[in-house]
Amino acid sequence: MTITPLDSRISAGQRPPGTRAHLTSPVTQAALRIQNSVLAGSREYLSTLGFQEMMPPIIGPVTDPGVRGAKQIDVDFYGHRYKLMTSVILYKQASLLAFDKIFYVAPNVRLEPLETAGTGRHLAEFTQIDVEVADASREDILDLLQGLLRHIVRHVLRESKADLAALGRDPDVFEALLREEFERISHPDAVAHLRRLQHLQSTDSEIDWEGERLISEQTDRPFFIVGYPKGSRGFTDGESSTEPGVLRNFDLIAPDGFGELCSGGERTYEYRRLIERMRETGENPAKYTWYLDLAREGLRPSAGFGLGLERVTRYLAGLDAAWQANAFPKLPGIVSP
């Protein structure tokens, strides 16, 4: 049987249609079925490796501050100021008091800068597959993430073959991902590469959104950028003990212009070091009483990551924008259901 591909293309900056039009679109339905396969494959892989799935908190006294340019949302919790989760990283560290290896399928809410509405990669409300492992190194986590993404791809290719075909996604584009190791390049090397492409990327900051797109267009498989400079990310990212000023973190970048799929790394976990890192990044330790009380009594060294569910679905399905992989998409600054 010949399958006529659906028209999933959208114009630059196009907003989601109304709820009925979006949910009844064959493109949306195919993307959400692929997303279901992504989740099933993730749970299968992690559970086989002995991970415990836990239910994530939605609100809490604190949340991760390390999200570039995004604002947090306060809620009144019986007269106390709580936060909607921008990331569950602090709770992942706490969860390792119960289990050695955990994961969440975690919703996040971030008031992203207005200019991100047109990147194709940003949503104000999105979901991450959040993973944390006690006593793990960054290299352990890079290996885990490569294995996870490969398993997800194999699962989707097997279980969502018809939907991929309907969207016109050629399975051959994943051949290099499944066959070859994901390259690991340093942040300075990534900056140098972007400058050769005439993109004036700062040496002291994260790879900017245009830089992510440009550098990801240069390869046929995902790759890691490792070792961001101190000061470019929040206090939870651990600093190297052998390379002062270099963080033991990473981004996973998809090929073909799809950009960042995942961030992670080793964590800051010692009480005194957390206080130092908070002050270095301009955070007030008094805001983090709940978390610092846990750290004073002892948190476990760990490493982990957060894999964007809509972003990985967008990449696998070959969609133009992450909102096409969300049932009720909310773009920064745009009022929607």
mmCIF file of C-alpha atoms in Angstrom:
data_model
loop_
_atom_site.group_PDB
_atom_site.id
_atom_site.type_symbol
_atom_site.label_atom_id
_atom_site.label_comp_id
_atom_site.label_asym_id
_atom_site.label_seq_id
_atom_site.Cartn_x
_atom_site.Cartn_y
_atom_site.Cartn_z
ATOM 1 C CA MET A 1 0.000 0.000 0.000
ATOM 2 C CA THR A 2 1.307 3.442 -0.929
ATOM 3 C CA ILE A 3 1.096 6.066 1.832
ATOM 4 C CA THR A 4 0.692 9.677 0.764
ATOM 5 C CA PRO A 5 2.702 11.789 3.234
ATOM 6 C CA LEU A 6 0.782 14.312 5.305
ATOM 7 C CA ASP A 7 1.646 17.976 4.883
ATOM 8 C CA SER A 8 3.338 18.739 8.198
ATOM 9 C CA ARG A 9 5.188 21.865 7.013
ATOM 10 C CA ILE A 10 4.467 25.178 8.695
ATOM 11 C CA SER A 11 5.690 28.664 7.929
ATOM 12 C CA ALA A 12 8.306 30.405 10.081
ATOM 13 C CA GLY A 13 6.707 31.819 13.219
ATOM 14 C CA GLN A 14 3.345 30.148 12.542
ATOM 15 C CA ARG A 15 1.163 29.882 15.630
ATOM 16 C CA PRO A 16 -0.790 26.770 16.609
ATOM 17 C CA PRO A 17 -4.349 26.652 15.253
ATOM 18 C CA GLY A 18 -7.384 26.490 17.514
ATOM 19 C CA THR A 19 -7.836 23.494 19.809
ATOM 20 C CA ARG A 20 -10.313 21.641 17.580
ATOM 21 C CA ALA A 21 -8.276 22.127 14.402
ATOM 22 C CA HIS A 22 -5.077 21.088 16.185
ATOM 23 C CA LEU A 23 -6.453 17.951 17.845
ATOM 24 C CA THR A 24 -8.290 16.758 14.731
ATOM 25 C CA SER A 25 -5.232 17.277 12.516
ATOM 26 C CA PRO A 26 -3.773 13.990 11.217
ATOM 27 C CA VAL A 27 -0.308 15.521 11.724
ATOM 28 C CA THR A 28 -0.985 16.152 15.422
ATOM 29 C CA GLN A 29 -2.418 12.679 15.861
ATOM 30 C CA ALA A 30 0.567 11.019 14.182
ATOM 31 C CA ALA A 31 3.001 13.099 16.267
ATOM 32 C CA LEU A 32 1.238 12.210 19.518
ATOM 33 C CA ARG A 33 1.239 8.497 18.662
ATOM 34 C CA ILE A 34 4.998 8.750 18.010
ATOM 35 C CA GLN A 35 5.359 10.560 21.334
ATOM 36 C CA ASN A 36 3.552 7.692 23.037
ATOM 37 C CA SER A 37 6.144 5.323 21.535
ATOM 38 C CA VAL A 38 8.932 7.582 22.825
ATOM 39 C CA LEU A 39 7.549 7.295 26.354
ATOM 40 C CA ALA A 40 6.972 3.543 26.109
ATOM 41 C CA GLY A 41 10.501 2.995 24.800
ATOM 42 C CA SER A 42 11.995 5.194 27.513
ATOM 43 C CA ARG A 43 10.192 3.367 30.295
ATOM 44 C CA GLU A 44 11.142 0.003 28.818
ATOM 45 C CA TYR A 45 14.841 0.876 28.617
ATOM 46 C CA LEU A 46 15.168 2.550 32.007
ATOM 47 C CA SER A 47 13.110 -0.047 33.855
ATOM 48 C CA THR A 48 15.243 -2.842 32.392
ATOM 49 C CA LEU A 49 18.300 -1.085 33.855
ATOM 50 C CA GLY A 50 16.735 -0.988 37.318
ATOM 51 C CA PHE A 51 15.491 2.601 37.402
ATOM 52 C CA GLN A 52 12.617 3.509 39.700
ATOM 53 C CA GLU A 53 9.993 5.787 38.163
ATOM 54 C CA MET A 54 8.687 8.408 40.591
ATOM 55 C CA MET A 55 5.882 10.935 40.290
ATOM 56 C CA PRO A 56 7.255 14.487 40.018
ATOM 57 C CA PRO A 57 6.155 17.451 42.119
ATOM 58 C CA ILE A 58 4.283 20.216 40.302
ATOM 59 C CA ILE A 59 4.827 22.941 42.914
ATOM 60 C CA GLY A 60 7.377 23.395 45.672
ATOM 61 C CA PRO A 61 9.090 25.962 47.893
ATOM 62 C CA VAL A 62 11.950 26.193 45.358
ATOM 63 C CA THR A 63 12.714 25.221 41.799
ATOM 64 C CA ASP A 64 15.821 25.193 39.633
ATOM 65 C CA PRO A 65 16.911 28.760 38.771
ATOM 66 C CA GLY A 66 19.300 27.737 36.012
ATOM 67 C CA VAL A 67 17.114 28.393 32.968
ATOM 68 C CA ARG A 68 18.380 31.127 30.683
ATOM 69 C CA GLY A 69 16.134 34.133 30.460
ATOM 70 C CA ALA A 70 13.057 32.274 31.701
ATOM 71 C CA LYS A 71 10.968 33.560 34.614
ATOM 72 C CA GLN A 72 9.398 31.507 37.372
ATOM 73 C CA ILE A 73 5.722 31.543 38.374
ATOM 74 C CA ASP A 74 4.719 31.978 42.008
ATOM 75 C CA VAL A 75 1.606 30.351 43.489
ATOM 76 C CA ASP A 76 -0.082 30.968 46.829
ATOM 77 C CA PHE A 77 0.132 27.737 48.799
ATOM 78 C CA TYR A 78 -1.932 28.370 51.931
ATOM 79 C CA GLY A 79 -0.267 31.702 52.512
ATOM 80 C CA HIS A 80 3.229 30.533 51.486
ATOM 81 C CA ARG A 81 4.937 31.458 48.232
ATOM 82 C CA TYR A 82 5.592 28.326 46.225
ATOM 83 C CA LYS A 83 6.893 27.881 42.671
ATOM 84 C CA LEU A 84 5.656 26.000 39.637
ATOM 85 C CA MET A 85 8.417 23.632 38.573
ATOM 86 C CA THR A 86 10.747 24.964 35.885
ATOM 87 C CA SER A 87 12.822 21.806 36.446
ATOM 88 C CA VAL A 88 12.746 18.999 39.015
ATOM 89 C CA ILE A 89 16.531 18.828 39.355
ATOM 90 C CA LEU A 90 16.539 19.652 43.092
ATOM 91 C CA TYR A 91 13.902 16.991 43.702
ATOM 92 C CA LYS A 92 15.831 14.448 41.639
ATOM 93 C CA GLN A 93 18.796 14.924 43.957
ATOM 94 C CA ALA A 94 16.518 14.496 46.973
ATOM 95 C CA SER A 95 14.942 11.344 45.470
ATOM 96 C CA LEU A 96 18.312 9.603 45.535
ATOM 97 C CA LEU A 97 17.913 9.406 49.313
ATOM 98 C CA ALA A 98 15.373 6.670 48.518
ATOM 99 C CA PHE A 99 16.713 4.995 45.375
ATOM 100 C CA ASP A 100 20.030 4.787 43.495
ATOM 101 C CA LYS A 101 18.550 5.377 40.026
ATOM 102 C CA ILE A 102 15.355 7.310 39.372
ATOM 103 C CA PHE A 103 13.428 8.963 36.570
ATOM 104 C CA TYR A 104 10.398 11.197 36.232
ATOM 105 C CA VAL A 105 8.185 12.093 33.314
ATOM 106 C CA ALA A 106 7.995 15.666 34.525
ATOM 107 C CA PRO A 107 5.913 18.663 33.404
ATOM 108 C CA ASN A 108 7.647 22.054 33.434
ATOM 109 C CA VAL A 109 6.400 25.634 33.174
ATOM 110 C CA ARG A 110 8.793 28.406 32.140
ATOM 111 C CA LEU A 111 7.946 31.954 31.080
ATOM 112 C CA GLU A 112 10.488 31.951 28.276
ATOM 113 C CA PRO A 113 11.644 35.213 26.649
ATOM 114 C CA LEU A 114 9.203 36.404 23.979
ATOM 115 C CA GLU A 115 11.770 36.006 21.207
ATOM 116 C CA THR A 116 11.776 32.225 21.721
ATOM 117 C CA ALA A 117 8.229 31.917 20.364
ATOM 118 C CA GLY A 118 9.656 31.646 16.850
ATOM 119 C CA THR A 119 12.572 29.267 17.416
ATOM 120 C CA GLY A 120 10.527 26.129 16.820
ATOM 121 C CA ARG A 121 12.085 24.574 19.941
ATOM 122 C CA HIS A 122 10.541 26.480 22.858
ATOM 123 C CA LEU A 123 7.287 26.012 24.730
ATOM 124 C CA ALA A 124 6.134 27.677 27.947
ATOM 125 C CA GLU A 125 4.673 24.355 29.141
ATOM 126 C CA PHE A 126 6.488 21.142 28.238
ATOM 127 C CA THR A 127 7.551 17.723 29.517
ATOM 128 C CA GLN A 128 10.969 16.230 30.217
ATOM 129 C CA ILE A 129 12.148 12.680 30.791
ATOM 130 C CA ASP A 130 14.247 13.462 33.869
ATOM 131 C CA VAL A 131 16.889 10.944 34.947
ATOM 132 C CA GLU A 132 19.314 10.923 37.907
ATOM 133 C CA VAL A 133 21.890 8.351 39.038
ATOM 134 C CA ALA A 134 23.731 8.290 42.374
ATOM 135 C CA ASP A 135 27.551 8.141 42.282
ATOM 136 C CA ALA A 136 27.586 8.545 38.486
ATOM 137 C CA SER A 137 30.058 10.573 36.446
ATOM 138 C CA ARG A 138 29.258 12.704 33.433
ATOM 139 C CA GLU A 139 30.745 10.016 31.207
ATOM 140 C CA ASP A 140 28.454 7.394 32.763
ATOM 141 C CA ILE A 141 25.483 9.582 31.949
ATOM 142 C CA LEU A 142 26.616 10.281 28.382
ATOM 143 C CA ASP A 143 26.766 6.520 27.777
ATOM 144 C CA LEU A 144 23.345 6.056 29.384
ATOM 145 C CA LEU A 145 21.775 8.819 27.311
ATOM 146 C CA GLN A 146 23.241 7.523 24.055
ATOM 147 C CA GLY A 147 21.838 4.083 24.835
ATOM 148 C CA LEU A 148 18.457 5.512 25.791
ATOM 149 C CA LEU A 149 18.082 7.563 22.625
ATOM 150 C CA ARG A 150 19.113 4.619 20.450
ATOM 151 C CA HIS A 151 16.546 2.406 22.181
ATOM 152 C CA ILE A 152 13.859 5.064 21.741
ATOM 153 C CA VAL A 153 14.636 5.320 18.029
ATOM 154 C CA ARG A 154 14.528 1.552 17.532
ATOM 155 C CA HIS A 155 11.246 1.374 19.451
ATOM 156 C CA VAL A 156 9.692 4.183 17.397
ATOM 157 C CA LEU A 157 10.906 2.700 14.106
ATOM 158 C CA ARG A 158 9.266 -0.587 15.052
ATOM 159 C CA GLU A 159 6.040 0.618 16.691
ATOM 160 C CA SER A 160 5.345 3.851 14.763
ATOM 161 C CA LYS A 161 6.361 2.826 11.253
ATOM 162 C CA ALA A 162 3.051 3.898 9.702
ATOM 163 C CA ASP A 163 3.035 7.293 11.404
ATOM 164 C CA LEU A 164 6.619 8.029 10.352
ATOM 165 C CA ALA A 165 5.721 7.087 6.785
ATOM 166 C CA ALA A 166 2.605 9.258 6.905
ATOM 167 C CA LEU A 167 4.750 12.220 7.975
ATOM 168 C CA GLY A 168 7.276 11.493 5.236
ATOM 169 C CA ARG A 169 10.081 10.705 7.692
ATOM 170 C CA ASP A 170 12.670 8.429 6.083
ATOM 171 C CA PRO A 171 13.990 5.828 8.582
ATOM 172 C CA ASP A 172 17.385 6.005 6.870
ATOM 173 C CA VAL A 173 18.049 9.409 8.518
ATOM 174 C CA PHE A 174 18.617 7.517 11.785
ATOM 175 C CA GLU A 175 21.174 5.105 10.376
ATOM 176 C CA ALA A 176 24.219 7.026 11.655
ATOM 177 C CA LEU A 177 22.595 7.504 15.069
ATOM 178 C CA LEU A 178 22.124 3.760 15.445
ATOM 179 C CA ARG A 179 25.516 2.793 13.999
ATOM 180 C CA GLU A 180 28.087 5.357 15.169
ATOM 181 C CA GLU A 181 29.127 6.769 18.530
ATOM 182 C CA PHE A 182 27.894 10.257 19.406
ATOM 183 C CA GLU A 183 30.819 12.659 19.126
ATOM 184 C CA ARG A 184 31.821 14.579 22.269
ATOM 185 C CA ILE A 185 33.195 18.062 21.606
ATOM 186 C CA SER A 186 34.260 20.673 24.124
ATOM 187 C CA HIS A 187 32.534 24.018 24.495
ATOM 188 C CA PRO A 188 35.664 25.892 23.258
ATOM 189 C CA ASP A 189 35.776 23.672 20.156
ATOM 190 C CA ALA A 190 32.061 24.290 19.523
ATOM 191 C CA VAL A 191 32.625 28.057 19.821
ATOM 192 C CA ALA A 192 35.578 27.885 17.412
ATOM 193 C CA HIS A 193 33.499 25.878 14.929
ATOM 194 C CA LEU A 194 30.662 28.428 15.062
ATOM 195 C CA ARG A 195 33.086 31.287 14.504
ATOM 196 C CA ARG A 196 34.371 29.519 11.405
ATOM 197 C CA LEU A 197 30.733 29.566 10.288
ATOM 198 C CA GLN A 198 30.757 33.363 10.820
ATOM 199 C CA HIS A 199 28.578 33.102 13.941
ATOM 200 C CA LEU A 200 29.941 35.304 16.742
ATOM 201 C CA GLN A 201 29.313 32.949 19.648
ATOM 202 C CA SER A 202 30.529 34.148 23.056
ATOM 203 C CA THR A 203 33.268 32.093 24.699
ATOM 204 C CA ASP A 204 31.783 32.676 28.164
ATOM 205 C CA SER A 205 28.151 31.654 27.683
ATOM 206 C CA GLU A 206 25.926 28.838 26.542
ATOM 207 C CA ILE A 207 25.630 28.183 22.832
ATOM 208 C CA ASP A 208 22.882 30.589 21.752
ATOM 209 C CA TRP A 209 19.731 29.445 19.973
ATOM 210 C CA GLU A 210 20.917 30.366 16.488
ATOM 211 C CA GLY A 211 24.264 28.721 17.225
ATOM 212 C CA GLU A 212 22.500 25.507 18.232
ATOM 213 C CA ARG A 213 20.682 25.444 14.924
ATOM 214 C CA LEU A 214 23.800 26.200 12.887
ATOM 215 C CA ILE A 215 26.075 23.681 14.558
ATOM 216 C CA SER A 216 23.449 20.955 14.417
ATOM 217 C CA GLU A 217 23.152 21.391 10.657
ATOM 218 C CA GLN A 218 26.757 20.220 10.253
ATOM 219 C CA THR A 219 26.276 16.555 11.182
ATOM 220 C CA ASP A 220 24.166 13.477 10.450
ATOM 221 C CA ARG A 221 23.842 12.194 14.006
ATOM 222 C CA PRO A 222 23.397 13.612 17.535
ATOM 223 C CA PHE A 223 26.471 14.829 19.400
ATOM 224 C CA PHE A 224 27.420 16.154 22.822
ATOM 225 C CA ILE A 225 28.860 19.550 23.706
ATOM 226 C CA VAL A 226 30.652 19.166 27.040
ATOM 227 C CA GLY A 227 32.320 21.414 29.599
ATOM 228 C CA TYR A 228 30.499 24.745 29.582
ATOM 229 C CA PRO A 229 32.307 27.637 31.291
ATOM 230 C CA LYS A 230 31.560 28.448 34.903
ATOM 231 C CA GLY A 231 29.079 31.296 35.052
ATOM 232 C CA SER A 232 27.126 30.123 32.024
ATOM 233 C CA ARG A 233 24.804 27.862 34.032
ATOM 234 C CA GLY A 234 23.210 27.622 37.457
ATOM 235 C CA PHE A 235 24.607 26.448 40.778
ATOM 236 C CA THR A 236 23.499 22.829 40.396
ATOM 237 C CA ASP A 237 26.049 22.119 37.637
ATOM 238 C CA GLY A 238 29.198 20.727 39.239
ATOM 239 C CA GLU A 239 32.597 22.302 38.612
ATOM 240 C CA SER A 240 35.556 20.195 37.508
ATOM 241 C CA SER A 241 38.069 19.400 40.258
ATOM 242 C CA THR A 242 40.918 19.277 37.712
ATOM 243 C CA GLU A 243 39.891 22.131 35.386
ATOM 244 C CA PRO A 244 38.871 25.153 37.470
ATOM 245 C CA GLY A 245 36.260 27.253 35.738
ATOM 246 C CA VAL A 246 34.916 24.352 33.657
ATOM 247 C CA LEU A 247 31.589 22.710 34.496
ATOM 248 C CA ARG A 248 31.075 18.948 34.329
ATOM 249 C CA ASN A 249 27.964 19.323 32.190
ATOM 250 C CA PHE A 250 26.761 18.797 28.628
ATOM 251 C CA ASP A 251 24.108 19.364 25.983
ATOM 252 C CA LEU A 252 22.880 16.763 23.507
ATOM 253 C CA ILE A 253 22.393 18.337 20.079
ATOM 254 C CA ALA A 254 20.294 16.708 17.361
ATOM 255 C CA PRO A 255 21.435 16.851 13.723
ATOM 256 C CA ASP A 256 19.814 18.580 10.732
ATOM 257 C CA GLY A 257 19.120 21.863 12.506
ATOM 258 C CA PHE A 258 16.871 20.435 15.240
ATOM 259 C CA GLY A 259 19.117 21.819 18.005
ATOM 260 C CA GLU A 260 19.307 20.892 21.683
ATOM 261 C CA LEU A 261 17.376 17.846 22.899
ATOM 262 C CA CYS A 262 18.789 17.455 26.389
ATOM 263 C CA SER A 263 20.986 19.035 29.072
ATOM 264 C CA GLY A 264 22.663 17.394 32.040
ATOM 265 C CA GLY A 265 25.836 16.716 33.944
ATOM 266 C CA GLU A 266 27.313 16.128 37.366
ATOM 267 C CA ARG A 267 25.696 17.947 40.292
ATOM 268 C CA THR A 268 26.903 20.211 43.029
ATOM 269 C CA TYR A 269 25.860 18.402 46.211
ATOM 270 C CA GLU A 270 28.054 19.419 49.157
ATOM 271 C CA TYR A 271 26.484 21.970 51.491
ATOM 272 C CA ARG A 272 29.383 24.454 51.620
ATOM 273 C CA ARG A 273 30.001 24.214 47.908
ATOM 274 C CA LEU A 274 26.312 24.783 47.177
ATOM 275 C CA ILE A 275 26.388 27.985 49.246
ATOM 276 C CA GLU A 276 29.455 29.160 47.325
ATOM 277 C CA ARG A 277 27.954 28.318 43.933
ATOM 278 C CA MET A 278 24.650 30.010 44.802
ATOM 279 C CA ARG A 279 26.449 33.203 45.707
ATOM 280 C CA GLU A 280 28.622 32.997 42.592
ATOM 281 C CA THR A 281 25.511 32.774 40.411
ATOM 282 C CA GLY A 282 23.684 35.577 42.211
ATOM 283 C CA GLU A 283 21.243 33.384 44.105
ATOM 284 C CA ASN A 284 20.221 34.039 47.702
ATOM 285 C CA PRO A 285 20.802 30.875 49.774
ATOM 286 C CA ALA A 286 17.973 31.934 52.106
ATOM 287 C CA LYS A 287 15.498 31.078 49.334
ATOM 288 C CA TYR A 288 16.633 27.445 49.346
ATOM 289 C CA THR A 289 16.145 26.486 52.998
ATOM 290 C CA TRP A 290 14.357 23.209 52.261
ATOM 291 C CA TYR A 291 17.029 22.087 49.808
ATOM 292 C CA LEU A 292 20.008 23.300 51.857
ATOM 293 C CA ASP A 293 18.694 21.568 54.989
ATOM 294 C CA LEU A 294 18.829 18.305 53.035
ATOM 295 C CA ALA A 295 22.315 19.124 51.773
ATOM 296 C CA ARG A 296 23.557 19.937 55.280
ATOM 297 C CA GLU A 297 22.533 16.447 56.400
ATOM 298 C CA GLY A 298 24.021 14.954 53.224
ATOM 299 C CA LEU A 299 23.048 14.631 49.558
ATOM 300 C CA ARG A 300 24.553 11.939 47.365
ATOM 301 C CA PRO A 301 26.948 12.762 44.532
ATOM 302 C CA SER A 302 25.088 12.231 41.275
ATOM 303 C CA ALA A 303 24.698 13.027 37.601
ATOM 304 C CA GLY A 304 21.680 13.118 35.346
ATOM 305 C CA PHE A 305 19.804 14.797 32.528
ATOM 306 C CA GLY A 306 16.481 16.127 31.292
ATOM 307 C CA LEU A 307 15.426 14.995 27.801
ATOM 308 C CA GLY A 308 12.754 17.213 26.227
ATOM 309 C CA LEU A 309 9.799 15.046 25.217
ATOM 310 C CA GLU A 310 8.359 17.437 22.636
ATOM 311 C CA ARG A 311 11.816 18.159 21.235
ATOM 312 C CA VAL A 312 12.750 14.511 20.756
ATOM 313 C CA THR A 313 9.313 13.830 19.255
ATOM 314 C CA ARG A 314 9.794 16.754 16.870
ATOM 315 C CA TYR A 315 13.179 15.383 15.815
ATOM 316 C CA LEU A 316 11.990 11.807 15.295
ATOM 317 C CA ALA A 317 8.855 12.906 13.440
ATOM 318 C CA GLY A 318 10.706 15.522 11.361
ATOM 319 C CA LEU A 319 8.385 18.351 12.429
ATOM 320 C CA ASP A 320 9.052 22.053 12.040
ATOM 321 C CA ALA A 321 8.113 23.064 15.589
ATOM 322 C CA ALA A 322 7.861 21.533 19.052
ATOM 323 C CA TRP A 323 4.273 22.767 19.424
ATOM 324 C CA GLN A 324 3.233 20.238 16.775
ATOM 325 C CA ALA A 325 4.117 17.530 19.317
ATOM 326 C CA ASN A 326 2.004 18.979 22.151
ATOM 327 C CA ALA A 327 -1.757 18.472 22.484
ATOM 328 C CA PHE A 328 -2.389 21.893 24.065
ATOM 329 C CA PRO A 329 0.643 23.959 23.033
ATOM 330 C CA LYS A 330 1.548 27.189 24.815
ATOM 331 C CA LEU A 331 4.084 29.404 23.076
ATOM 332 C CA PRO A 332 5.860 32.168 24.992
ATOM 333 C CA GLY A 333 3.711 35.306 25.142
ATOM 334 C CA ILE A 334 0.785 33.839 23.216
ATOM 335 C CA VAL A 335 -2.487 33.284 25.112
ATOM 336 C CA SER A 336 -3.790 29.774 24.491
ATOM 337 C CA PRO A 337 -5.821 27.009 26.196
#
